[in-house]
Short mmCIF file of C-alpha atoms and ligand atoms in Angstrom, two decimals:
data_model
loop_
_atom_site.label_atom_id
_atom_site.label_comp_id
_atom_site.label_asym_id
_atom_site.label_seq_id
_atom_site.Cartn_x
_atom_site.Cartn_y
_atom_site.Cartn_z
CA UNK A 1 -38.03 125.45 -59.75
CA UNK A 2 -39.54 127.53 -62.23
CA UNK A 3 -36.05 129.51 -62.65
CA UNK A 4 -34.34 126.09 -63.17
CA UNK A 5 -37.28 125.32 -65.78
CA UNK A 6 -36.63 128.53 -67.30
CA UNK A 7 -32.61 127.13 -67.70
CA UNK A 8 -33.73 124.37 -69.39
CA UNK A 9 -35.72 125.75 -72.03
CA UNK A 10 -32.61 128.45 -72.95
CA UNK A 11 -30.40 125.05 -73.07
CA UNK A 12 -33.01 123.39 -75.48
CA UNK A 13 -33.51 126.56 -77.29
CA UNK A 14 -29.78 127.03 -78.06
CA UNK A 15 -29.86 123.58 -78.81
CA UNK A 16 -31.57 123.87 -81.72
CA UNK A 17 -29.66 127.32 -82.89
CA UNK A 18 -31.46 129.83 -81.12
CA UNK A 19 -30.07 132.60 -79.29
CA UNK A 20 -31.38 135.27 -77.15
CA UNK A 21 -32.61 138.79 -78.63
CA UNK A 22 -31.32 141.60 -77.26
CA UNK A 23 -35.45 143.10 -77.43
CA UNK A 24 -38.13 141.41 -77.62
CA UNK A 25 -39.15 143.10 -80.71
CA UNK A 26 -35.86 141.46 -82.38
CA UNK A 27 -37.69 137.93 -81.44
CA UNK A 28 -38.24 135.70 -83.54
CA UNK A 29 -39.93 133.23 -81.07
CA UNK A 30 -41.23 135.04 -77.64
CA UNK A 31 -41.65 132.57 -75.02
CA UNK A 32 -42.92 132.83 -71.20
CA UNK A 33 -42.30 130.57 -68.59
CA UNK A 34 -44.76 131.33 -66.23
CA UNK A 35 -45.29 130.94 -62.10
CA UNK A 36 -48.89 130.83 -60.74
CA UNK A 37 -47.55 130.65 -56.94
CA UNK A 38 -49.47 133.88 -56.43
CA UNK A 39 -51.64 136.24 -58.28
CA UNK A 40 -49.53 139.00 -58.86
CA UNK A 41 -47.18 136.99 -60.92
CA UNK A 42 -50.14 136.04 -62.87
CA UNK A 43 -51.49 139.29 -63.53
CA UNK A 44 -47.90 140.79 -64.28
CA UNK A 45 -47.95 137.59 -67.02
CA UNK A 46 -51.29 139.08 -68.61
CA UNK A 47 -49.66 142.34 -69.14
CA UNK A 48 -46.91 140.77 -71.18
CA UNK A 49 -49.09 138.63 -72.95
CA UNK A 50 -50.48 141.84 -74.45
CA UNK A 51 -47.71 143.37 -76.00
CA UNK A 52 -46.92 139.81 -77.16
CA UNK A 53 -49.91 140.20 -78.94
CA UNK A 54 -49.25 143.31 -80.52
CA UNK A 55 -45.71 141.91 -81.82
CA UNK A 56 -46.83 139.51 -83.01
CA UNK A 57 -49.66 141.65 -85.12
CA UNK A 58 -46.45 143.47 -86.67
CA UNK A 59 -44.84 140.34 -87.70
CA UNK A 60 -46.89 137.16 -87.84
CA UNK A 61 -44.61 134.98 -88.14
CA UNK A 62 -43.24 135.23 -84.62
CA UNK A 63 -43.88 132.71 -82.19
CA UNK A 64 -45.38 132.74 -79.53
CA UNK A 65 -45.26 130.15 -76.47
CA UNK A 66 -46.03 129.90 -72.93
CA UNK A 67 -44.80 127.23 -70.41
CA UNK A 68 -45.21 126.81 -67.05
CA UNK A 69 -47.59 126.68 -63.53
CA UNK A 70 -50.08 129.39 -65.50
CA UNK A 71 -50.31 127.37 -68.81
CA UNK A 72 -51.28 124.19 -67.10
CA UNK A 73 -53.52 125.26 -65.19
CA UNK A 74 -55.73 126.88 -67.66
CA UNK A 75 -54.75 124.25 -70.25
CA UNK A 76 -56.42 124.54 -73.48
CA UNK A 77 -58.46 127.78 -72.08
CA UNK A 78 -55.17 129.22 -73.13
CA UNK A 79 -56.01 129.55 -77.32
CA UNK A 80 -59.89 130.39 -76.63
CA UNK A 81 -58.87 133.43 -74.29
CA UNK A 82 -55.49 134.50 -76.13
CA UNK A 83 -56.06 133.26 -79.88
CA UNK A 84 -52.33 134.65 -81.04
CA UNK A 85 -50.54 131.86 -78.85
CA UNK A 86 -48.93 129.18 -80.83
CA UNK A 87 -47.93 126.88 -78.41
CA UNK A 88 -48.52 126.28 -74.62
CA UNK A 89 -47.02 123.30 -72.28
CA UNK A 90 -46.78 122.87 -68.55
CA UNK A 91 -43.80 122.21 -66.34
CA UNK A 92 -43.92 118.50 -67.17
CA UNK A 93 -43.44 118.97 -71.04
CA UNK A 94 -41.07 121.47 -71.86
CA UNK A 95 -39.24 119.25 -74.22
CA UNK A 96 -42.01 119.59 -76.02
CA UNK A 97 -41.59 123.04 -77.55
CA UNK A 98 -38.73 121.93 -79.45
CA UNK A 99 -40.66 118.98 -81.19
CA UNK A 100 -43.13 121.84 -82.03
CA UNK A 101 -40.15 124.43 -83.47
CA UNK A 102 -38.92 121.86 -85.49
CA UNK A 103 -42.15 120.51 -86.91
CA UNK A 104 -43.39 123.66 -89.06
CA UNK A 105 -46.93 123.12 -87.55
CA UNK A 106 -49.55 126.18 -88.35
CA UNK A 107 -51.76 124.58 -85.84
CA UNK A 108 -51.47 125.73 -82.30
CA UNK A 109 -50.18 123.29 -79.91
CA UNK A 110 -50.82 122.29 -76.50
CA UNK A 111 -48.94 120.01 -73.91
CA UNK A 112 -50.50 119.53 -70.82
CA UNK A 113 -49.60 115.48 -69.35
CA UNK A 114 -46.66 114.80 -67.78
CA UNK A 115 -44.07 113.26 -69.54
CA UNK A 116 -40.60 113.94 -68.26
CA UNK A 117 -37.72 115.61 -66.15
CA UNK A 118 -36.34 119.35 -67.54
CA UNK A 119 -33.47 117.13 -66.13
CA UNK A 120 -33.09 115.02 -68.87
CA UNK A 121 -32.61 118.64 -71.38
CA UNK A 122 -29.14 120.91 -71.78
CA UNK A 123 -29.34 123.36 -69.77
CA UNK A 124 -27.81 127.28 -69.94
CA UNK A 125 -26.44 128.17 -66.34
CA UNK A 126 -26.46 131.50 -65.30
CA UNK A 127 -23.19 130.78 -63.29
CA UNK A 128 -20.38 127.87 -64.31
CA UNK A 129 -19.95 126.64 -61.00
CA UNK A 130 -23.68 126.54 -59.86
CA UNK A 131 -25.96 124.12 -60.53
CA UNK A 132 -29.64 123.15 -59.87
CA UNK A 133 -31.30 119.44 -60.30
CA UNK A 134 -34.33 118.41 -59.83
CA UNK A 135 -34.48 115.76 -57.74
CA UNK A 136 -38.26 115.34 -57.95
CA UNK A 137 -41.39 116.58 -59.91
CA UNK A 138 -44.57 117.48 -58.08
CA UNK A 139 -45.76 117.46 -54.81
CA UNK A 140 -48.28 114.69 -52.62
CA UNK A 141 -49.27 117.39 -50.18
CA UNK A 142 -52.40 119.38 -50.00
CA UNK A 143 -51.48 122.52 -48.26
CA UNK A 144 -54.92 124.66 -48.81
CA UNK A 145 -53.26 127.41 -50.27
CA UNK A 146 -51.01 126.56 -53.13
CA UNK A 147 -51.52 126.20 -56.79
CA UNK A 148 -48.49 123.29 -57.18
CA UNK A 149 -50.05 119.96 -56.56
CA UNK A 150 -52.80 120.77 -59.28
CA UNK A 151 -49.70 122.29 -61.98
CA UNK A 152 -46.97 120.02 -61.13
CA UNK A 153 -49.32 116.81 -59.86
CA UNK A 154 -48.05 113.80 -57.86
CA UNK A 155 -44.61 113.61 -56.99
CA UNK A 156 -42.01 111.51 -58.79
CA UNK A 157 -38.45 110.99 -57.88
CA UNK A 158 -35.94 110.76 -60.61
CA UNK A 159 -33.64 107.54 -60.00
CA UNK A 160 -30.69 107.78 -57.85
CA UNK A 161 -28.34 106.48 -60.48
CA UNK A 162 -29.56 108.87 -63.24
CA UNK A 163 -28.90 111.94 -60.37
CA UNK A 164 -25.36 110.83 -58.88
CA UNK A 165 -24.75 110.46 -62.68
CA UNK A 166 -25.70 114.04 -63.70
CA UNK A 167 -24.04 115.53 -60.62
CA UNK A 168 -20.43 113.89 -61.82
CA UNK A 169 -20.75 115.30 -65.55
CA UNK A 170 -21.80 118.58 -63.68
CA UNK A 171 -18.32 118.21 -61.85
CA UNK A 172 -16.46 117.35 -64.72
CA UNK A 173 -17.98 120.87 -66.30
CA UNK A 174 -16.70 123.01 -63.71
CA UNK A 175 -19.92 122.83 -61.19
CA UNK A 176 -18.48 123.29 -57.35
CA UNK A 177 -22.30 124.08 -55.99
CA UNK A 178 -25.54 122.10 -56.57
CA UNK A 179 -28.96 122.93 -55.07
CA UNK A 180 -31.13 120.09 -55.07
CA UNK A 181 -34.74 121.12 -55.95
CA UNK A 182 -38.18 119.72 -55.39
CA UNK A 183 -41.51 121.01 -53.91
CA UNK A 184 -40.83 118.71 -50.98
CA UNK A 185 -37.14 117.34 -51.30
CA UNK A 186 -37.03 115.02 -47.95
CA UNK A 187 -40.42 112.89 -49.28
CA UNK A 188 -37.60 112.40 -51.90
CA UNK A 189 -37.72 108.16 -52.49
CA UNK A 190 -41.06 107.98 -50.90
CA UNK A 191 -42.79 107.11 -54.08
CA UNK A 192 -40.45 104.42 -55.40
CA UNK A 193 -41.15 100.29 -54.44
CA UNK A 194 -39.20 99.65 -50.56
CA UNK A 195 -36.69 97.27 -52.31
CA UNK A 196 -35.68 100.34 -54.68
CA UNK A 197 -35.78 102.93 -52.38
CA UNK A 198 -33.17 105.59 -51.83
CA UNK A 199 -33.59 108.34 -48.79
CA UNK A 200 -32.90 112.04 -49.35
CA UNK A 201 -30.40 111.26 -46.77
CA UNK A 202 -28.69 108.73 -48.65
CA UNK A 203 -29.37 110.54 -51.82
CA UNK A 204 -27.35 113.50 -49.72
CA UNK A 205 -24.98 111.31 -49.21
CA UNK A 206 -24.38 110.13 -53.48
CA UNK A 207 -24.06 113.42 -54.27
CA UNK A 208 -21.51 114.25 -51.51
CA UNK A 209 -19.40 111.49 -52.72
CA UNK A 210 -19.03 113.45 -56.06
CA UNK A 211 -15.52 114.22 -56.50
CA UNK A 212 -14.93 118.05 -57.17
CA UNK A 213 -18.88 119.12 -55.61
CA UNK A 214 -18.14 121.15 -52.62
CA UNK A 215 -20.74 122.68 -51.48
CA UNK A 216 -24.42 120.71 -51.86
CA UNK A 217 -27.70 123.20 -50.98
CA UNK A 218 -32.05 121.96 -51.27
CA UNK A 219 -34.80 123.64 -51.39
CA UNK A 220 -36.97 123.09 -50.04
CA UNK A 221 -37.59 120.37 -47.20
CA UNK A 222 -40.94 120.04 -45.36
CA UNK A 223 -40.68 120.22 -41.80
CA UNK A 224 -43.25 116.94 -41.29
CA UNK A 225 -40.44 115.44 -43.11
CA UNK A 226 -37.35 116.86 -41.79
CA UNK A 227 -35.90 113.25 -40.06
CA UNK A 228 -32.99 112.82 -37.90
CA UNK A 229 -30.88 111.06 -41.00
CA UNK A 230 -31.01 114.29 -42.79
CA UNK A 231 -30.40 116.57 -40.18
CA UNK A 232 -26.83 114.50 -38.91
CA UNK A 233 -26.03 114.65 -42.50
CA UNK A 234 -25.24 118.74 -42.39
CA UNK A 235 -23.24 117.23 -39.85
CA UNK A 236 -21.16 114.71 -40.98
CA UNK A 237 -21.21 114.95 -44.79
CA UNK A 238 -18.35 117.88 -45.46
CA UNK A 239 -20.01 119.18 -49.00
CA UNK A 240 -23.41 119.94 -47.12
CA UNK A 241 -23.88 123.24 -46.38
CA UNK A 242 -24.84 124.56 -42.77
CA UNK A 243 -28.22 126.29 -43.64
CA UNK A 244 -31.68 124.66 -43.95
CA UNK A 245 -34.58 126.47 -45.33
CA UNK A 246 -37.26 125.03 -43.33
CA UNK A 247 -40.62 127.24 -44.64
CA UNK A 248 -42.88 127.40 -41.79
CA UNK A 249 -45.66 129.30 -42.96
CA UNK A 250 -48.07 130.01 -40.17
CA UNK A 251 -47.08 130.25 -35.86
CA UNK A 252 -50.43 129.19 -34.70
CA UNK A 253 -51.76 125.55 -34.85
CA UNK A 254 -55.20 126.73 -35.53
CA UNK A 255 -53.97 128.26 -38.80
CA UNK A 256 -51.52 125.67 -39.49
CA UNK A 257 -54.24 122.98 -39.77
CA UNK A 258 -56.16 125.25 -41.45
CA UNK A 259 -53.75 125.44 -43.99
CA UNK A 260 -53.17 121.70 -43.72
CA UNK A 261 -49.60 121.70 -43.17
CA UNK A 262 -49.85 118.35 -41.02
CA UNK A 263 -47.51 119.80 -38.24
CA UNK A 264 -48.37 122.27 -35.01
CA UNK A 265 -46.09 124.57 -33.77
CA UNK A 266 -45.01 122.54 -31.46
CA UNK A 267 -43.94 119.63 -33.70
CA UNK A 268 -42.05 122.53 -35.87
CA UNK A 269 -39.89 123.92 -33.14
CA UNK A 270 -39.14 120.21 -31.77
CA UNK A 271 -37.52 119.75 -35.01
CA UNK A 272 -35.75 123.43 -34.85
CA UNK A 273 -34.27 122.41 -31.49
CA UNK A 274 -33.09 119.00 -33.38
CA UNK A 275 -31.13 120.86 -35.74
CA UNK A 276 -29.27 123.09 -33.44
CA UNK A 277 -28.94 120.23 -31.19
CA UNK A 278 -26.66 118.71 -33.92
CA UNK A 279 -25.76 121.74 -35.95
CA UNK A 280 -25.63 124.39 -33.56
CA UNK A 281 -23.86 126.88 -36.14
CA UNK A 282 -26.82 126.18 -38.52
CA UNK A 283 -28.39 129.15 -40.56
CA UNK A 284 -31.74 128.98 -40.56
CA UNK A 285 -34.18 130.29 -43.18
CA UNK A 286 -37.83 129.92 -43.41
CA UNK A 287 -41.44 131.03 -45.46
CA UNK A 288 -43.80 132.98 -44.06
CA UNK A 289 -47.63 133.73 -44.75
CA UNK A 290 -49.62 136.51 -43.54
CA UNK A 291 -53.53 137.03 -43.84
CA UNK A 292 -54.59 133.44 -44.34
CA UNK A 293 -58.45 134.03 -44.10
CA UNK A 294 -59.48 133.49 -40.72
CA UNK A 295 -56.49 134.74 -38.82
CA UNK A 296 -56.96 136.50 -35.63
CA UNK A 297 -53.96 139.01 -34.06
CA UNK A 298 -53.63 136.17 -31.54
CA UNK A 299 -52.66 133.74 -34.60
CA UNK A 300 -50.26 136.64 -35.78
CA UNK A 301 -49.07 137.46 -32.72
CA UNK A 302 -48.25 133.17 -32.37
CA UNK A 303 -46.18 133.82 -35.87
CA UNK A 304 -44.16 136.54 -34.36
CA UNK A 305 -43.23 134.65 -31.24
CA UNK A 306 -41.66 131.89 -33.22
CA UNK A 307 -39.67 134.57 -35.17
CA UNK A 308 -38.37 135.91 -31.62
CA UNK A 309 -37.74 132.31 -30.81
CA UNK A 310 -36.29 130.76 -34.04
CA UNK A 311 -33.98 133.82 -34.44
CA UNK A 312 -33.85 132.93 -38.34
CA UNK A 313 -31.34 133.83 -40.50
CA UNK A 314 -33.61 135.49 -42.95
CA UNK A 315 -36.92 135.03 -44.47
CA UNK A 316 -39.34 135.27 -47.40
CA UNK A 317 -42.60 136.42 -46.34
CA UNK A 318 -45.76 136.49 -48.30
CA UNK A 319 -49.52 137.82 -48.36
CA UNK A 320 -51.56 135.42 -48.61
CA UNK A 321 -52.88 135.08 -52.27
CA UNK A 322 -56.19 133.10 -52.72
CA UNK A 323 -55.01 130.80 -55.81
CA UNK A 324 -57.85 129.58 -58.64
CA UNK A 325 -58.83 125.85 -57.48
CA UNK A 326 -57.22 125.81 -53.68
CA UNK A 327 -59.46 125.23 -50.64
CA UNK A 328 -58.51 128.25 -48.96
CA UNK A 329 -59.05 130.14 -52.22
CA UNK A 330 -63.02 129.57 -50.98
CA UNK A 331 -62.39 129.47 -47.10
CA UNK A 332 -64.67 132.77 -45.13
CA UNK A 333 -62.78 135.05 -42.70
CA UNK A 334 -60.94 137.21 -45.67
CA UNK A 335 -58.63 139.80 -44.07
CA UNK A 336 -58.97 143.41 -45.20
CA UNK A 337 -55.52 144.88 -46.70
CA UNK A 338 -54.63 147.27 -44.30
CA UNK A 339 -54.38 144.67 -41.99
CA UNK A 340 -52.71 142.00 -44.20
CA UNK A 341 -50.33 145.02 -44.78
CA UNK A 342 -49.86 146.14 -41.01
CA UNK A 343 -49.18 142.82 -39.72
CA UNK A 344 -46.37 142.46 -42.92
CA UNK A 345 -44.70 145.32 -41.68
CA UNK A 346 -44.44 144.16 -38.21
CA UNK A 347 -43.48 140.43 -39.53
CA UNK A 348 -40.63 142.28 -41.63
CA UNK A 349 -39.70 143.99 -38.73
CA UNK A 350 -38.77 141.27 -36.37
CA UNK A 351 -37.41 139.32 -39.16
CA UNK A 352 -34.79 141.54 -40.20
CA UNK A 353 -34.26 142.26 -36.79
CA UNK A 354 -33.41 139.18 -35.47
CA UNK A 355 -31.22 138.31 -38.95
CA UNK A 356 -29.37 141.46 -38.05
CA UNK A 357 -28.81 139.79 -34.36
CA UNK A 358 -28.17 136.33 -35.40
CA UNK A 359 -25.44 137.82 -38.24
CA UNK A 360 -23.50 139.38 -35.62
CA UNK A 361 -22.07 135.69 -34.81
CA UNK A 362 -20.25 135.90 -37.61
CA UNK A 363 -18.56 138.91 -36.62
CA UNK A 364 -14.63 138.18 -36.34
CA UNK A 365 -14.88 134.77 -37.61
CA UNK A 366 -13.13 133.58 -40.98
CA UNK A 367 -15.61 132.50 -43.43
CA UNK A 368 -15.06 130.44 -46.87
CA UNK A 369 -17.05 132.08 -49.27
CA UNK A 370 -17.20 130.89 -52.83
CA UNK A 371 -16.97 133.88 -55.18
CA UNK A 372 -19.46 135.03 -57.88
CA UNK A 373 -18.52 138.32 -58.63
CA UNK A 374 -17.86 142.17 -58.12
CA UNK A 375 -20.09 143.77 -55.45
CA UNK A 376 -23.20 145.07 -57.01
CA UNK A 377 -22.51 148.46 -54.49
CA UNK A 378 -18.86 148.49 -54.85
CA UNK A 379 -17.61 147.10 -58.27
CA UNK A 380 -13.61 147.88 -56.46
CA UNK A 381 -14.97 144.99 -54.08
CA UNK A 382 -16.27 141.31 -54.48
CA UNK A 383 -19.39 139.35 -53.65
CA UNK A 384 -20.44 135.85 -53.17
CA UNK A 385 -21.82 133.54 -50.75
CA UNK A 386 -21.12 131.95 -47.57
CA UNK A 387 -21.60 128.00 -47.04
CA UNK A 388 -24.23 129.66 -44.53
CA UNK A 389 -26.09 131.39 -47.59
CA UNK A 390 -25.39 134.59 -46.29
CA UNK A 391 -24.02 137.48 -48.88
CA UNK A 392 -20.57 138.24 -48.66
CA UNK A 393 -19.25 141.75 -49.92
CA UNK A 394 -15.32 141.64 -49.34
CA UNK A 395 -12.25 142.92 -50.18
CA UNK A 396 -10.06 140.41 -52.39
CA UNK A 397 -8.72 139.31 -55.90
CA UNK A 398 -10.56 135.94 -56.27
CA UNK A 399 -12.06 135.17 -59.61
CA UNK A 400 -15.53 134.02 -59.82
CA UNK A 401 -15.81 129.87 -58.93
CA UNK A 402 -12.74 130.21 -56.12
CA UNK A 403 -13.34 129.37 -52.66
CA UNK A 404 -11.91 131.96 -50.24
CA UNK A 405 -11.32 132.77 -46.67
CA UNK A 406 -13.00 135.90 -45.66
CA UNK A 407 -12.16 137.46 -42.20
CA UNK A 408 -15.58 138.92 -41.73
CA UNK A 409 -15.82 142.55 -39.54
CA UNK A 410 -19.89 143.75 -40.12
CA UNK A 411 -23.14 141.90 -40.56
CA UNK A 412 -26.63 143.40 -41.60
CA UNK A 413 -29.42 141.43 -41.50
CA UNK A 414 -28.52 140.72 -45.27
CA UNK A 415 -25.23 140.78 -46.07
CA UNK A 416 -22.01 140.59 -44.00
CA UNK A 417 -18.62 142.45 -44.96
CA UNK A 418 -14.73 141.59 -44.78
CA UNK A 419 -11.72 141.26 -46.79
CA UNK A 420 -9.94 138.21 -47.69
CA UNK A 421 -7.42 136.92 -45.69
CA UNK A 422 -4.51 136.70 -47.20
CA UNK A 423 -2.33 134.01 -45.62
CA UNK A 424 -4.82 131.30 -47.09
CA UNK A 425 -3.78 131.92 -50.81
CA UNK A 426 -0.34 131.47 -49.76
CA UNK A 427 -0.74 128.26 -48.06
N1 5AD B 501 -50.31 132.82 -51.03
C1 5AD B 501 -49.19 133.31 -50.46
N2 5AD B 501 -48.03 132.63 -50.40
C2 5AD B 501 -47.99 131.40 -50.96
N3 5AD B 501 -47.01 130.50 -51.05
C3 5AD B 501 -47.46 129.42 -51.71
N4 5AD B 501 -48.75 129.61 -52.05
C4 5AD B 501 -49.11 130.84 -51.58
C5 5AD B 501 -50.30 131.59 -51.61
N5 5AD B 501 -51.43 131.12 -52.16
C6 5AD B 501 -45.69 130.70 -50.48
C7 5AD B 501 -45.39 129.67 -49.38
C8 5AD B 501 -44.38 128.76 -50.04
C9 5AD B 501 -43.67 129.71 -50.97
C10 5AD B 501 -42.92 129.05 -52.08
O1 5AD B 501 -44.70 130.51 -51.49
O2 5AD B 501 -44.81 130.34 -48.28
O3 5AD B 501 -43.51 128.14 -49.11
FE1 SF4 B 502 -47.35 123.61 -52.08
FE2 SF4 B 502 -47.39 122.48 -49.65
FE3 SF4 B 502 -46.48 121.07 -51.76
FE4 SF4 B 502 -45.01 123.14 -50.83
S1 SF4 B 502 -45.51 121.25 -49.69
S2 SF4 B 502 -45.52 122.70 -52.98
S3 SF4 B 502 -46.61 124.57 -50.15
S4 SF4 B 502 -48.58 121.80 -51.44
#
């Protein structure tokens, strides 16, 4: 989400005749858009702040902004504690830093309610033929360890119309690929009168219907409200892909509830045996915390078990971070780091290990992969994606945007490898 935001504001910012510096000390605006999902993000933010600081020192007339998770949660705090800041918004404003470049205001500005969509702004895609949209803004859960509910606040939907509209003039640019995004996509609707109301599944559906969209991704669903509607529709809608990131976070029920996630492990692999029930092919991906205060080896070792169980197709895993304001931030039972970092390993371990199993399906089958570019290895060689998400390094001519079939001969856990077959650019 914050990536996407981060699109956005270099849409807006060209917009209005910008263009990126090649060095920061060429700038004549510096601008952060920050993440506060964990602390090291923060703290890696306070180091650039500095030499921000001293830039701007050289040349006072630079500007300097900061958007984002960070800025809104410290609001105003931001001028008192870093005086040289000109302007500072959260997620839900970002529009507003181009009311503030055009205005010639010597006063330091901050936007902190939320107003509106990034959808609404141009955007600057890193790729033609991928796109993101936000589907939603904020988030009505209370999971006890994340920041998001008190940065991005209650959830919103944007209206279906406005979306399926946005998706066609993405089409009609050259978009093939659009992730949906939204802290919790499938609550997508949930917020809006009955008589109004569109489901993620039927929202799924809109977008499907988009002429020239052929591949449709989101990120990311919660499992309490992964329903049946959504799962048949990676079945029966042709553009949706066959992976679900389904973050999971914790094995054990005790820590589960702890972290208020409003499932049990039991309720999460009911709904993992629903999706290969209908998509048996599905990739699965998932996210992972370690070291939430409190857990035992037995919690961990409940964690691990559903990693040998789930077999996922890859996964992000994460210490756990106490974040300013969250429950857990104050919750006893802290874990010393040498056993957050021992029980990582072993997580990371089993992970990639059952990826690199689970790839080896692949093996011998011909994949369409939509192209994005030369191998980052092997510049004589391509990359790009699988509808399954996984990486594809191969051996073709395709130009980046072009769908093409890959015969597919070795999987890591990662990436798999092949070379295109050839018969299918004939036909
Ligand atoms: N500590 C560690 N990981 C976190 N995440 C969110 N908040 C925290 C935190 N305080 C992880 C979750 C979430 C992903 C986006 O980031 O796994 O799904
Ligand atoms: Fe955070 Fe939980 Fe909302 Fe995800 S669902 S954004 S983890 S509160």
């Amino acid at each position: 989400m914050n990536a996407h935001d981060s699109e956005r504001m270099k849409g807006m910012l060209e917009s209005l005749g910008y263009s990126e510096a090649a060095e920061r000390a060429d700038a004549d605006l510096i601008l952060f858009n920050t993440c506060s999902i964990r602390e090291a993000a923060d703290n890696r933010f306070i180091a650039h702040l500095g030499e921000a600081k001293r830039l701007k020192s050289e040349d006072p007339g630079r500007v300097v902004g900061v958007g984002g998770c960070w800025a809104q949660s410290v609001k105003d705090e931001v001028f008192e504690r870093f005086p040289f800041v000109d302007v500072a918004f959260g997620p839900g404003q970002i529009h507003r830093l181009a009311e503030f470049l055009a205005s010639d205001s010597l006063t330091a500005q901050g936007y902190f309610e939320f107003e509106d969509f990034s959808g609404h702004l141009p955007d600057k895609r890193e790729r033609e033929f991928q796109a993101w949209i936000q589907i939603s803004q904020g988030c009505n859960c209370r999971c006890s360890y994340c920041i998001v509910p008190s940065t991005r606040g209650r959830e919103q939907s944007r209206d279906p119309v406005e979306l399926t509209a946005e998706v066609e003039r993405l089409a009609a640019d050259g978009v093939r690929e659009v992730t949906l995004l939204g802290q919790n996509v499938n609550s997508y609707g949930r917020d809006v009168p009955r008589e109004r109301k569109t489901t993620f599944a039927e929202l799924l559906a809109l977008v499907d219907s988009v002429a020239g969209i052929e591949r449709i991704r989101y990120t990311s669903p919660h499992p309490k409200d992964m329903r049946e509607d959504v799962i048949r529709a990676h079945a029966e809608l042709p553009a949706l892909c066959e992976h679900i990131h389904l973050p999971l976070q914790s094995g054990s029920s005790r820590i589960l509830k702890a972290m208020r996630r409003t499932y049990d492990r039991g309720r999460y692999l009911d709904r993992v045996a629903l999706i290969r029930e209908h998509v048996p092919d599905c990739a699965l991906t998932t996210d992972i915390i370690v070291g939430f205060p409190g857990e035992t080896e037995r919690d961990f070792a409940e964690t691990l078990e559903v990693v040998e169980a789930v077999g996922y197709d890859g996964a992000f895993t994460f210490v756990f971070s106490p974040r300013r304001g969250t429950e857990a931030a104050t919750l006893e039972g802290r874990l010393a780091h040498p056993v957050k970092r021992e029980r990582m390993e072993r997580l990371v371990e089993a992970v990639q290990r059952r990826a690199r199993e689970r790839a080896q399906r692949f093996v011998g089958r011909t994949m369409e992969v939509l192209v994005e570019g030369p191998s980052r290895t092997d510049p004589a060689r391509l990359r790009g994606r699988s509808r399954h998400n996984k990486a594809v390094n191969f051996e073709g001519t395709g130009a980046p945007g072009d769908l093409i079939e890959v015969e597919i001969d070795a999987a890591t856990s990662m990436t798999l490898s092949g070379q295109e077959r050839l018969l299918s650019r004939v036909v």
